[in-house]
mmCIF file with all atom_site columns, C-alpha atoms and ligand atoms in Angstrom:
data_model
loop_
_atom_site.group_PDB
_atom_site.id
_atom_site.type_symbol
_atom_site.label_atom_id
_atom_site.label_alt_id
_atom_site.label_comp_id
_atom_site.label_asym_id
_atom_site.label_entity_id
_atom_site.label_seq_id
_atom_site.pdbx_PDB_ins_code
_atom_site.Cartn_x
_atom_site.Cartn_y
_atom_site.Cartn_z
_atom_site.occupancy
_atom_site.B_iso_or_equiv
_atom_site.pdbx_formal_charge
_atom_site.auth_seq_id
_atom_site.auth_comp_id
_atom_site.auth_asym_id
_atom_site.auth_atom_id
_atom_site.pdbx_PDB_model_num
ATOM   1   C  CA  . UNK A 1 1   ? -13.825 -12.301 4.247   1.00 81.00 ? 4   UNK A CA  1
ATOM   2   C  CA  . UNK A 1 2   ? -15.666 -8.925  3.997   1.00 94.00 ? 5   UNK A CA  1
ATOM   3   C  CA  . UNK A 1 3   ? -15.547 -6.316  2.626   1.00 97.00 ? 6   UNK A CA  1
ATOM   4   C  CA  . UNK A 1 4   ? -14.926 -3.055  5.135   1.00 98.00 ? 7   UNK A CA  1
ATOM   5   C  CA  . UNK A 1 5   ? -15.581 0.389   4.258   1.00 98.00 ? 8   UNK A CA  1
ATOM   6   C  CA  . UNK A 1 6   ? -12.618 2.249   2.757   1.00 98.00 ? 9   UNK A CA  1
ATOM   7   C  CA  . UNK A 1 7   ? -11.495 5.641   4.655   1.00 98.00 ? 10  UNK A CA  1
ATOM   8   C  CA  . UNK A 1 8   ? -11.953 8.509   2.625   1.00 98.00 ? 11  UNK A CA  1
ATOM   9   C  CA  . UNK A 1 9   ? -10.461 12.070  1.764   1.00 96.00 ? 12  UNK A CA  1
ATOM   10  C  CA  . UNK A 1 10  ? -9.804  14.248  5.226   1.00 96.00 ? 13  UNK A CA  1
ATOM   11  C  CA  . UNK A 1 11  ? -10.129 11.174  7.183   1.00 98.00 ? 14  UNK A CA  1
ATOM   12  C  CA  . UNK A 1 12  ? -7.420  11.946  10.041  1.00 98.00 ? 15  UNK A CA  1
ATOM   13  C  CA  . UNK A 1 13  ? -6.673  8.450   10.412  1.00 98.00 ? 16  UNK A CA  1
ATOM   14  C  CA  . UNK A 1 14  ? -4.946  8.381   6.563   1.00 98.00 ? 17  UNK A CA  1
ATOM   15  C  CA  . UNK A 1 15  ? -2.466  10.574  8.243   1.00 98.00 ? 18  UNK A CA  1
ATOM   16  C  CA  . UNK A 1 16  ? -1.182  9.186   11.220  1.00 98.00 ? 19  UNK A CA  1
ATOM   17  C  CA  . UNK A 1 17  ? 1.672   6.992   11.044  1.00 98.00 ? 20  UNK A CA  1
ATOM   18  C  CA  . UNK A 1 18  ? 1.070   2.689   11.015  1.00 98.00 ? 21  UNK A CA  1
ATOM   19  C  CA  . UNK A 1 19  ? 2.644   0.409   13.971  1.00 98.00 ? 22  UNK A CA  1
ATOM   20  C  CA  . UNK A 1 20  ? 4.675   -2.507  12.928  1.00 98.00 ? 23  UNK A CA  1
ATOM   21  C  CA  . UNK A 1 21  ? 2.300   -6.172  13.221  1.00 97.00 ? 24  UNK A CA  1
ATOM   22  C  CA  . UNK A 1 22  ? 4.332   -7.754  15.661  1.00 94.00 ? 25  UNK A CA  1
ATOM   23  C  CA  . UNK A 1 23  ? 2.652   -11.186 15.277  1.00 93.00 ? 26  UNK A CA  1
ATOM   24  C  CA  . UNK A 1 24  ? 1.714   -13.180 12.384  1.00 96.00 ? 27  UNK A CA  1
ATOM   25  C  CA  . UNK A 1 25  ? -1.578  -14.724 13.421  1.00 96.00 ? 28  UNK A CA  1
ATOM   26  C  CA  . UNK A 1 26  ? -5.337  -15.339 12.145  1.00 96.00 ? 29  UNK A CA  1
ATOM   27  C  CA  . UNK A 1 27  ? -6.140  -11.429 12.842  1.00 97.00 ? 30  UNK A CA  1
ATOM   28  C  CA  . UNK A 1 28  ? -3.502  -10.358 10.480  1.00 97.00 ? 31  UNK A CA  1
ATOM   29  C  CA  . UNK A 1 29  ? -4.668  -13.069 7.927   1.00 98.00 ? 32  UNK A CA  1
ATOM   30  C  CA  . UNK A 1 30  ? -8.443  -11.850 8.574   1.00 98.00 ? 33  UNK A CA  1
ATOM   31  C  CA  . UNK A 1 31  ? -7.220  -8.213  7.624   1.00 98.00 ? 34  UNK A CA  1
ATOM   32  C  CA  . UNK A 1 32  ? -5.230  -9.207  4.781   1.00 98.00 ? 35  UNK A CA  1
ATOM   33  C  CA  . UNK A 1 33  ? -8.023  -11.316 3.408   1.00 98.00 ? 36  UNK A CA  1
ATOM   34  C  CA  . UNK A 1 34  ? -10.427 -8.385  3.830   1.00 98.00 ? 37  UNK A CA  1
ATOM   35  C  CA  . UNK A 1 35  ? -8.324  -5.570  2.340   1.00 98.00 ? 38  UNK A CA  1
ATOM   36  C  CA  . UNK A 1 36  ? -7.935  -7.922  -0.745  1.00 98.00 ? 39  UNK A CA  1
ATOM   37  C  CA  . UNK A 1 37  ? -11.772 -8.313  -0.795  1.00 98.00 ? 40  UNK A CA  1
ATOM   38  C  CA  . UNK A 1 38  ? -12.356 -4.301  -0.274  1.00 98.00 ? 41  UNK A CA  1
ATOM   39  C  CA  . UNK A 1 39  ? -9.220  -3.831  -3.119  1.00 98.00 ? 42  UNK A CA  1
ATOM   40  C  CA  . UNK A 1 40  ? -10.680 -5.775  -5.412  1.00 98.00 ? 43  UNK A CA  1
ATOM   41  C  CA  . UNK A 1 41  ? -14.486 -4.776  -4.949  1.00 98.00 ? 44  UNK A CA  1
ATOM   42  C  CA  . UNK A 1 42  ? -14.030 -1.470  -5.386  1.00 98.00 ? 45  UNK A CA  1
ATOM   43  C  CA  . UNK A 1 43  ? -11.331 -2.015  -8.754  1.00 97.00 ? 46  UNK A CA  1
ATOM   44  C  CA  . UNK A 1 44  ? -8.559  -0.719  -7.082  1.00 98.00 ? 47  UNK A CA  1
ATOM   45  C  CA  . UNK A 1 45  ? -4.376  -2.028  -7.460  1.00 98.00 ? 48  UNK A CA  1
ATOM   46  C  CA  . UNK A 1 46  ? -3.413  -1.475  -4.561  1.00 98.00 ? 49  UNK A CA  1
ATOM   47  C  CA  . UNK A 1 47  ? -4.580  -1.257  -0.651  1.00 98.00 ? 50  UNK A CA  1
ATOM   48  C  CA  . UNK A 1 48  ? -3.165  -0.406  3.139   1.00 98.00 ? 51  UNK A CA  1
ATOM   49  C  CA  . UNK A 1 49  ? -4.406  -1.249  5.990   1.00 98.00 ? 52  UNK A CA  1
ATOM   50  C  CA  . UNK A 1 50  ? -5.152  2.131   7.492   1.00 98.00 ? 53  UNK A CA  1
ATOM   51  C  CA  . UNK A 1 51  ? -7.660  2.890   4.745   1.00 98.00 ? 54  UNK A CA  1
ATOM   52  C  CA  . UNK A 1 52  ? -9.331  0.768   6.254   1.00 98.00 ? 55  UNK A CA  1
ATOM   53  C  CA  . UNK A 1 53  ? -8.818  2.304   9.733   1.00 98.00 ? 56  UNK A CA  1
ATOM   54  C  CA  . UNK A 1 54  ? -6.124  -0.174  10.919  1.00 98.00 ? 57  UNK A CA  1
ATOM   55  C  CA  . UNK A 1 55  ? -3.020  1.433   11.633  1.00 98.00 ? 58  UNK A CA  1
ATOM   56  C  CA  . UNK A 1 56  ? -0.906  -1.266  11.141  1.00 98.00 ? 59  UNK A CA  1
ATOM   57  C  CA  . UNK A 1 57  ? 1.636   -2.037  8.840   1.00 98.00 ? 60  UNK A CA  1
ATOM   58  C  CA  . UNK A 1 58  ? 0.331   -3.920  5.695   1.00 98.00 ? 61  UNK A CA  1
ATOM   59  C  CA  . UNK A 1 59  ? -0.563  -3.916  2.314   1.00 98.00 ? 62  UNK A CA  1
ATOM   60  C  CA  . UNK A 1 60  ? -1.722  -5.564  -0.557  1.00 98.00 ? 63  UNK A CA  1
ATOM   61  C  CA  . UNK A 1 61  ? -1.380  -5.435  -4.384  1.00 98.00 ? 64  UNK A CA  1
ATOM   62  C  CA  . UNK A 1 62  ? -3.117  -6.590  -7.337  1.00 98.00 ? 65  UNK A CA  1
ATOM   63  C  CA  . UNK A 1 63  ? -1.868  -5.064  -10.646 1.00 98.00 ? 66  UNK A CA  1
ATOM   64  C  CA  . UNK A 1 64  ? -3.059  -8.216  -12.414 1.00 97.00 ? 67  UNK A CA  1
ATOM   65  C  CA  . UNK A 1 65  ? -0.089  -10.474 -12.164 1.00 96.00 ? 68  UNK A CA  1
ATOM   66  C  CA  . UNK A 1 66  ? -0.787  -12.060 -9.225  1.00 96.00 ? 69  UNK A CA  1
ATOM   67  C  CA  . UNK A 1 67  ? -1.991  -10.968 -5.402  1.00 98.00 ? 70  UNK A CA  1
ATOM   68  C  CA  . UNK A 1 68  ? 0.820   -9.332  -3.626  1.00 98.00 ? 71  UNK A CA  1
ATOM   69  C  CA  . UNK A 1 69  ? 0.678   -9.482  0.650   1.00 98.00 ? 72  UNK A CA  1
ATOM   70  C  CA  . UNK A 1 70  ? 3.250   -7.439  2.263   1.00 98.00 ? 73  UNK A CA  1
ATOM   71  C  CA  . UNK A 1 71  ? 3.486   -6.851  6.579   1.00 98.00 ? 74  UNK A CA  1
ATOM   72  C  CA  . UNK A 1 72  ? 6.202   -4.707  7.575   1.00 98.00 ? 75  UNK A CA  1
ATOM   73  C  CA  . UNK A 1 73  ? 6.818   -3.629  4.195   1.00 98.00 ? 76  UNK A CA  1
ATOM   74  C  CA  . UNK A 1 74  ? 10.317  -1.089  3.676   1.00 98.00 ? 77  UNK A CA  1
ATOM   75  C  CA  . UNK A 1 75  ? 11.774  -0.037  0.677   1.00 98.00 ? 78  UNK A CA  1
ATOM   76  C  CA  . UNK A 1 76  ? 15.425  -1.445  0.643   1.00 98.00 ? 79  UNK A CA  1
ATOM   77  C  CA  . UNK A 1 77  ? 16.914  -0.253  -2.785  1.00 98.00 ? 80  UNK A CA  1
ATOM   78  C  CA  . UNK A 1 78  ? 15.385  2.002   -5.215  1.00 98.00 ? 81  UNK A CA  1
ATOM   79  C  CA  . UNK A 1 79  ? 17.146  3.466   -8.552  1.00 98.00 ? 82  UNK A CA  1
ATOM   80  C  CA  . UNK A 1 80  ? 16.281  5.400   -11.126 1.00 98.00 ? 83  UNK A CA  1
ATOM   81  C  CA  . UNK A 1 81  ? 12.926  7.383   -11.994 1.00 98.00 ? 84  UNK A CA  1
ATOM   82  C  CA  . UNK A 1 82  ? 9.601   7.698   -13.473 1.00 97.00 ? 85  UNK A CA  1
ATOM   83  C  CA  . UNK A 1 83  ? 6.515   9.571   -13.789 1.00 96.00 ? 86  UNK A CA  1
ATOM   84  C  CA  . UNK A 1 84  ? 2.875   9.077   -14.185 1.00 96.00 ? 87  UNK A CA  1
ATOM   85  C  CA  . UNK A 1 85  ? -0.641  9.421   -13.161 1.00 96.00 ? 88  UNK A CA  1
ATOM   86  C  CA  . UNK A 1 86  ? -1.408  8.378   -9.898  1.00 97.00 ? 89  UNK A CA  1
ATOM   87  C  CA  . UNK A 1 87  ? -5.007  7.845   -8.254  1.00 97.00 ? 90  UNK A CA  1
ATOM   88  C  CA  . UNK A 1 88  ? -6.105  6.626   -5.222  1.00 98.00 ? 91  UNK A CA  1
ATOM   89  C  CA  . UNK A 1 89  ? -9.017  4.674   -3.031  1.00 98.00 ? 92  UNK A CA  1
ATOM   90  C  CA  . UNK A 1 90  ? -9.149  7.237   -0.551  1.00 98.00 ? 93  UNK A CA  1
ATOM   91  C  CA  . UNK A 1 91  ? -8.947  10.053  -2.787  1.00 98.00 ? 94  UNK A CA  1
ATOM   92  C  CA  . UNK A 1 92  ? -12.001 9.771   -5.719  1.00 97.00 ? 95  UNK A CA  1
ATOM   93  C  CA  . UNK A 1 93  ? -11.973 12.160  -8.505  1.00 95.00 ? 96  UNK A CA  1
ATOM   94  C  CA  . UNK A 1 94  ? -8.425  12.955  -7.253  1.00 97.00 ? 97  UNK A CA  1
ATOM   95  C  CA  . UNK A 1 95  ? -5.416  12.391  -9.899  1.00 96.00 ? 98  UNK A CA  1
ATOM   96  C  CA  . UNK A 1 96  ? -2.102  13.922  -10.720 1.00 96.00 ? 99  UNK A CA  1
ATOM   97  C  CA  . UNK A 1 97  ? 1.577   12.549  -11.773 1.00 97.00 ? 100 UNK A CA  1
ATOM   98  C  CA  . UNK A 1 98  ? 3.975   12.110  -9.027  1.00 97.00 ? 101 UNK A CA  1
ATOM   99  C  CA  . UNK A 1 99  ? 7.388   10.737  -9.576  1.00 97.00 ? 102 UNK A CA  1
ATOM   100 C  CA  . UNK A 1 100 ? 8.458   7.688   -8.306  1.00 98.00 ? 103 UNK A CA  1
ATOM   101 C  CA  . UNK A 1 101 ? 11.684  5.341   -8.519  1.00 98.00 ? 104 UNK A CA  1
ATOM   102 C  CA  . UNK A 1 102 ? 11.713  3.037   -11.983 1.00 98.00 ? 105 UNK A CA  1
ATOM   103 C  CA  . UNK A 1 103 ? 12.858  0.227   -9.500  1.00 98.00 ? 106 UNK A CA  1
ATOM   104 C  CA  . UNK A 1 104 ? 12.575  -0.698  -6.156  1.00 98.00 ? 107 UNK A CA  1
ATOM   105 C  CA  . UNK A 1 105 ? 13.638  -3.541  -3.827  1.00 98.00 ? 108 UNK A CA  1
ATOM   106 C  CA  . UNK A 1 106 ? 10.977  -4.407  -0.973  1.00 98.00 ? 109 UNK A CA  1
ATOM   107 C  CA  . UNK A 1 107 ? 11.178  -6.358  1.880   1.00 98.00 ? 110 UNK A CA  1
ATOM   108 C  CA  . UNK A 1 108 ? 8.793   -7.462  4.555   1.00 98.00 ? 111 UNK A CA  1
ATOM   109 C  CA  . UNK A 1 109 ? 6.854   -10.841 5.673   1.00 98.00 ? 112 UNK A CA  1
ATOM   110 C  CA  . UNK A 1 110 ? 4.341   -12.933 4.026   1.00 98.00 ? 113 UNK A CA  1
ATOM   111 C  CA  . UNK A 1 111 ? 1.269   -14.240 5.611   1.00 97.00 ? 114 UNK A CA  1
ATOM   112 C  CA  . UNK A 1 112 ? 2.795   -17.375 7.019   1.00 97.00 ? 115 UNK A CA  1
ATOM   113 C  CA  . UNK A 1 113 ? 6.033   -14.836 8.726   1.00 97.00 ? 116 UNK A CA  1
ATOM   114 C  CA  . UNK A 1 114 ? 8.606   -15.556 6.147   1.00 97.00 ? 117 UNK A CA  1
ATOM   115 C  CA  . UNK A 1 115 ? 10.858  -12.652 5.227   1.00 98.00 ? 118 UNK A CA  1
ATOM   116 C  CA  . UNK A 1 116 ? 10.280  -11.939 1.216   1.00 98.00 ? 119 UNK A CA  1
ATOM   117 C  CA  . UNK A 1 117 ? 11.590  -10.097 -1.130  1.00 98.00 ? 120 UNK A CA  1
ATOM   118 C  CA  . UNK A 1 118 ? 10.281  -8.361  -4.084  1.00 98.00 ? 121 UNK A CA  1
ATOM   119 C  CA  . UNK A 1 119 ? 12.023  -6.646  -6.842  1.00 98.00 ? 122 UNK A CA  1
ATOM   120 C  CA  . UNK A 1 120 ? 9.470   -4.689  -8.855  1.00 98.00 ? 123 UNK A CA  1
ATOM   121 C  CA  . UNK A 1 121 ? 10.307  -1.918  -11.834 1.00 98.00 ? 124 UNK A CA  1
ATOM   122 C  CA  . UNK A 1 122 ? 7.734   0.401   -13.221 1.00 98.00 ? 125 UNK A CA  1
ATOM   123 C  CA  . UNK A 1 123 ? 3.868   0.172   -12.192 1.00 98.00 ? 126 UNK A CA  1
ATOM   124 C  CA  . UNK A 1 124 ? 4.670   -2.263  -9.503  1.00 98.00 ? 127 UNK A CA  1
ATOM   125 C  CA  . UNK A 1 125 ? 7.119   -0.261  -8.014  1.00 98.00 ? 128 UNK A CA  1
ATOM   126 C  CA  . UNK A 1 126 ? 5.054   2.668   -8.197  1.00 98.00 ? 129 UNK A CA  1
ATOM   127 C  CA  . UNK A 1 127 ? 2.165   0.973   -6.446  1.00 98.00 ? 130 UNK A CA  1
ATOM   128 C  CA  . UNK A 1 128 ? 4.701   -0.298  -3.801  1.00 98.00 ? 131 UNK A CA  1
ATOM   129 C  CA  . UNK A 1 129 ? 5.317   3.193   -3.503  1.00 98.00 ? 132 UNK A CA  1
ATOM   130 C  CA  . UNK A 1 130 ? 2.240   4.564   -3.597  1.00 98.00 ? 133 UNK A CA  1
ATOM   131 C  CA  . UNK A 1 131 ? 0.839   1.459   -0.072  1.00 98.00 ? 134 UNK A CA  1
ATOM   132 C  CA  . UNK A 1 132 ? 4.402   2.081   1.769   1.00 98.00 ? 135 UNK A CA  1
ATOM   133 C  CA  . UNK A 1 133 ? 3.796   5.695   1.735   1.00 98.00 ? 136 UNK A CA  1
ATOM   134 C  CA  . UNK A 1 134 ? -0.250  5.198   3.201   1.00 98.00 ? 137 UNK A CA  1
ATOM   135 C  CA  . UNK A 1 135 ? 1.716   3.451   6.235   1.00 98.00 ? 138 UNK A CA  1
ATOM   136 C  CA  . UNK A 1 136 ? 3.468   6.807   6.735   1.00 98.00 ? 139 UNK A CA  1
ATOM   137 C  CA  . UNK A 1 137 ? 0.367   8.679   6.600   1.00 98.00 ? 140 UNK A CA  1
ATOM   138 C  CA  . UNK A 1 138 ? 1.572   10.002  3.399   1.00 98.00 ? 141 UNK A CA  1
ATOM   139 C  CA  . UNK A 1 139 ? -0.761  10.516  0.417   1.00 98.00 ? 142 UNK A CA  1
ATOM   140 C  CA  . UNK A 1 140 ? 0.042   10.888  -3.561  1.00 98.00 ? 143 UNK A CA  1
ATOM   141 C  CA  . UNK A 1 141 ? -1.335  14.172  -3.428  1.00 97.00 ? 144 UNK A CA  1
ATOM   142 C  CA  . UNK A 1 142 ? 1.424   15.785  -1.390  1.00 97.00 ? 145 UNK A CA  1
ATOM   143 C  CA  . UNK A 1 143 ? 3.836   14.639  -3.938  1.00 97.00 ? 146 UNK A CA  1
ATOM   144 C  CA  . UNK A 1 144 ? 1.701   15.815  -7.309  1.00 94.00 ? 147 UNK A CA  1
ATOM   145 C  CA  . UNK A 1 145 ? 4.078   17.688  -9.696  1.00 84.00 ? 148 UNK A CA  1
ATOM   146 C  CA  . UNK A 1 146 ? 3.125   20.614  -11.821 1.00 72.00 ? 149 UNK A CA  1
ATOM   147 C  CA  . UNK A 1 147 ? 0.050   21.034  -9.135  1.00 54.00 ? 150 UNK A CA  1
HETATM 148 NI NI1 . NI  B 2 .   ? -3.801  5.139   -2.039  1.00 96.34 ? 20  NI  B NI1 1
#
């Protein structure tokens, strides 16, 4: 594992839009294993792959109840809403509320290619979110309220 160096601010790369991984193999494993190592280093919840310059589409997720791996992730269901601070890896001293769905439904692939689900409701959904919308090239900051 190692840790890689997280892509910051005006970065142009934060913007452009990630390519599905079209094969589960030890590269995607390698980057998952790294952006885990580079989440957790630098005390963040949550982490896509093209802040760390790889435009492809995964993420993972750490809000302390448990490591969360997601490749192709898409948002499936979402209902109701909710509102709260929101920071970011890319974006230090950055920090504003943005309103997000109280619940979504997420599906993509785990490491070994299995299609997963995962229902998540408040923070996790947020965070879910908050990583889908980095594969976009879509940051929290265009969606701060009362900016
Ligand atoms: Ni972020």
């Amino acid at each position: 594992m190692a840790i890689r160096i997280i892509r910051k601010d005006n970065d142009p790369i934060l913007r452009k839009v990630s390519k599905p991984a079209e094969k589960i193999d030890s590269k995607i494993h390698i980057l998952l294993d790294d952006m885990t190592e580079t989440m957790h280093h630098a005390d963040g919840v949550g982490l896509a792959a093209p802040q760390i310059g790889i435009l492809k589409r995964a993420i993972v997720i750490d809000i302390g109840e448990g490591l969360i791996e997601l490749i192709n992730p898409e948002i499936i269901e979402q209902s109701g809403k909710q509102c709260d601070v929101e920071g970011c890896l890319s974006l230090p001293g950055e920090s504003g509320n943005v309103v997000r769905p109280e619940k979504v439904v997420v599906k993509g692939l785990n490491r070994k290619g299995d299609e997963v689900t995962v229902e998540a409701w408040d923070l996790l959904a947020r965070v879910l979110c908050h990583e889908i919308d980095h594969l976009n090239g879509i940051l929290f900051t265009d969606k701060i309220q009362d900016k």
